[in-house]
Amino acid sequence: MPDVSNLPLIERSCRSCTLCCDLPDIDELDKPANTLCRHCVRDQGCTAYAARPGTCRDFLCAWMSDGDWGPEWDPTVCHMMVYAQGPQLTVLVDPRHPDFWRQEPYLGQLKRRAAEAAPAGGYVIVYVGDEVEKVQGD
Ligand code: SF4
Ligand code: SF4
């Protein structure tokens, strides 16, 4: 998981989402990708919240921190989490819903973002389990 420090949007909260305790790898916890953290109760939250490592404290997905991502990008709705890593927009898809990102409105929006980011060297990468795909802009 990257070190992403943002402020949450006041109207949004993680609620029952635990995707970022599941999908990314987290070195500080020796946690592989797509494996639920040993401190996480799925769909409930962290049982070690006060002692969670800095990576967890600092991370917010794009939906939580950027109002440009609409309600359809709530990770509990879209079954994926999105975050920026330098020029890369990373999309981690819940392998239990492997094709959801190819549906609309998701694929169209990812294509648009890929096209908009390309002139400045940006790009969009989707991870579904062991599969990796670069989104081609429209
Ligand atoms: S993926 Fe986003 S909404 Fe879900 S728990 Fe992580 S920060 Fe919260
Ligand atoms: S320590 Fe807590 S916040 Fe961090 S990944 Fe594990 S369950 Fe999630």
Short mmCIF file of C-alpha atoms and ligand atoms in Angstrom, two decimals:
data_model
loop_
_atom_site.label_atom_id
_atom_site.label_comp_id
_atom_site.label_asym_id
_atom_site.label_seq_id
_atom_site.Cartn_x
_atom_site.Cartn_y
_atom_site.Cartn_z
CA MET A 1 0.00 0.00 0.00
CA PRO A 2 1.34 3.46 -0.81
CA ASP A 3 1.83 6.29 1.64
CA VAL A 4 -1.13 8.48 0.73
CA SER A 5 -1.91 11.33 3.07
CA ASN A 6 -5.17 13.14 2.46
CA LEU A 7 -8.03 14.56 4.42
CA PRO A 8 -11.35 12.74 4.28
CA LEU A 9 -14.32 14.53 2.78
CA ILE A 10 -16.60 15.48 5.64
CA GLU A 11 -19.64 13.81 4.10
CA ARG A 12 -17.94 10.46 3.56
CA SER A 13 -16.82 7.68 5.86
CA CYS A 14 -15.60 4.13 5.46
CA ARG A 15 -18.58 2.65 7.36
CA SER A 16 -18.56 -1.11 6.71
CA CYS A 17 -15.91 -1.00 3.98
CA THR A 18 -12.76 -2.99 4.70
CA LEU A 19 -11.36 -3.25 1.16
CA CYS A 20 -8.10 -1.47 1.98
CA CYS A 21 -7.52 -4.02 4.75
CA ASP A 22 -7.85 -6.76 2.17
CA LEU A 23 -6.78 -5.87 -1.38
CA PRO A 24 -3.36 -4.12 -1.08
CA ASP A 25 -0.16 -5.60 0.20
CA ILE A 26 1.04 -3.90 3.40
CA ASP A 27 4.70 -4.36 4.23
CA GLU A 28 4.40 -3.17 7.84
CA LEU A 29 1.93 -5.96 8.53
CA ASP A 30 3.65 -8.53 6.33
CA LYS A 31 0.32 -8.76 4.58
CA PRO A 32 0.15 -10.03 1.00
CA ALA A 33 -2.29 -8.57 -1.51
CA ASN A 34 -5.83 -9.96 -1.55
CA THR A 35 -5.50 -11.41 1.93
CA LEU A 36 -7.53 -10.01 4.77
CA CYS A 37 -5.36 -8.40 7.46
CA ARG A 38 -5.20 -10.50 10.59
CA HIS A 39 -6.59 -7.51 12.54
CA CYS A 40 -9.61 -7.04 10.27
CA VAL A 41 -13.13 -8.33 10.68
CA ARG A 42 -14.54 -8.26 7.16
CA ASP A 43 -17.27 -5.66 6.64
CA GLN A 44 -16.82 -4.44 10.21
CA GLY A 45 -13.38 -2.95 10.65
CA CYS A 46 -10.07 -2.98 12.46
CA THR A 47 -9.70 -4.69 15.82
CA ALA A 48 -6.35 -2.98 16.39
CA TYR A 49 -7.40 0.53 15.40
CA ALA A 50 -5.45 2.41 18.07
CA ALA A 51 -2.29 0.46 17.29
CA ARG A 52 -2.62 0.30 13.49
CA PRO A 53 0.58 1.14 11.62
CA GLY A 54 1.31 4.45 9.95
CA THR A 55 0.50 3.11 6.52
CA CYS A 56 -3.07 2.48 7.65
CA ARG A 57 -3.32 5.82 9.44
CA ASP A 58 -2.20 7.77 6.41
CA PHE A 59 -4.17 6.00 3.70
CA LEU A 60 -7.44 7.14 2.19
CA CYS A 61 -8.82 5.92 -1.09
CA ALA A 62 -9.76 8.42 -3.79
CA TRP A 63 -13.48 8.18 -3.03
CA MET A 64 -12.88 9.18 0.58
CA SER A 65 -10.73 12.19 -0.23
CA ASP A 66 -11.74 13.54 -3.64
CA GLY A 67 -15.23 14.72 -4.51
CA ASP A 68 -14.53 14.24 -8.22
CA TRP A 69 -15.20 10.57 -7.56
CA GLY A 70 -18.96 10.27 -7.42
CA PRO A 71 -21.13 8.09 -5.18
CA GLU A 72 -20.87 5.22 -7.62
CA TRP A 73 -17.21 4.92 -6.58
CA ASP A 74 -18.03 4.12 -2.98
CA PRO A 75 -15.96 0.93 -2.60
CA THR A 76 -18.89 -0.86 -1.00
CA VAL A 77 -20.83 -0.18 -4.21
CA CYS A 78 -18.19 -0.60 -6.92
CA HIS A 79 -16.18 -3.43 -5.31
CA MET A 80 -12.89 -1.72 -6.06
CA MET A 81 -10.64 0.88 -4.46
CA VAL A 82 -8.81 3.62 -6.32
CA TYR A 83 -5.81 5.71 -5.33
CA ALA A 84 -3.09 7.76 -6.97
CA GLN A 85 0.56 6.72 -6.87
CA GLY A 86 2.49 9.48 -8.60
CA PRO A 87 1.52 9.33 -12.27
CA GLN A 88 -0.30 6.03 -11.79
CA LEU A 89 -3.94 5.78 -10.91
CA THR A 90 -4.23 2.39 -9.28
CA VAL A 91 -7.47 0.45 -9.27
CA LEU A 92 -7.58 -2.62 -7.03
CA VAL A 93 -10.60 -4.77 -7.81
CA ASP A 94 -12.13 -7.15 -5.33
CA PRO A 95 -11.47 -10.59 -6.89
CA ARG A 96 -14.91 -11.68 -5.69
CA HIS A 97 -16.30 -9.24 -8.30
CA PRO A 98 -13.64 -9.53 -11.02
CA ASP A 99 -15.58 -8.03 -13.93
CA PHE A 100 -17.42 -5.24 -12.19
CA TRP A 101 -14.91 -2.61 -13.30
CA ARG A 102 -15.60 -3.44 -16.97
CA GLN A 103 -19.22 -2.39 -16.57
CA GLU A 104 -20.55 1.12 -16.88
CA PRO A 105 -20.23 3.69 -15.56
CA TYR A 106 -16.85 2.43 -14.40
CA LEU A 107 -14.95 1.49 -17.55
CA GLY A 108 -16.02 4.63 -19.36
CA GLN A 109 -14.85 6.84 -16.51
CA LEU A 110 -11.54 5.01 -16.23
CA LYS A 111 -10.99 5.40 -19.98
CA ARG A 112 -11.74 9.10 -19.74
CA ARG A 113 -9.34 9.53 -16.83
CA ALA A 114 -6.66 7.60 -18.72
CA ALA A 115 -7.08 9.86 -21.75
CA GLU A 116 -6.99 13.01 -19.63
CA ALA A 117 -3.89 11.89 -17.72
CA ALA A 118 -1.88 10.71 -20.73
CA PRO A 119 -0.55 14.09 -21.95
CA ALA A 120 1.15 14.59 -18.57
CA GLY A 121 2.48 11.02 -18.47
CA GLY A 122 -0.30 9.62 -16.33
CA TYR A 123 -1.94 6.25 -16.75
CA VAL A 124 -4.48 3.91 -15.17
CA ILE A 125 -3.67 0.37 -14.06
CA VAL A 126 -6.26 -2.16 -12.92
CA TYR A 127 -5.32 -5.11 -10.71
CA VAL A 128 -7.64 -8.09 -10.32
CA GLY A 129 -5.89 -10.77 -8.31
CA ASP A 130 -2.78 -11.68 -10.32
CA GLU A 131 -4.07 -10.00 -13.48
CA VAL A 132 -2.88 -6.53 -14.42
CA GLU A 133 -4.35 -4.39 -17.18
CA LYS A 134 -3.56 -0.91 -18.42
CA VAL A 135 -6.68 1.04 -19.32
CA GLN A 136 -6.56 2.55 -22.77
CA GLY A 137 -7.92 6.06 -22.96
CA ASP A 138 -10.69 6.89 -25.38
S1 SF4 B 1 -11.13 1.48 0.62
FE1 SF4 B 1 -11.68 3.64 1.07
S2 SF4 B 1 -13.75 3.55 1.93
FE2 SF4 B 1 -12.89 1.47 2.02
S3 SF4 B 1 -11.99 1.30 4.08
FE3 SF4 B 1 -10.36 1.96 2.68
S4 SF4 B 1 -10.34 4.22 2.79
FE4 SF4 B 1 -12.30 3.50 3.65
S1 SF4 B 2 -4.13 -2.92 10.93
FE1 SF4 B 2 -6.29 -2.42 10.93
S2 SF4 B 2 -6.49 -0.68 9.50
FE2 SF4 B 2 -4.51 -1.69 9.08
S3 SF4 B 2 -4.92 -3.20 7.45
FE3 SF4 B 2 -5.12 -4.25 9.42
S4 SF4 B 2 -7.29 -4.16 9.92
FE4 SF4 B 2 -6.89 -2.60 8.36
#
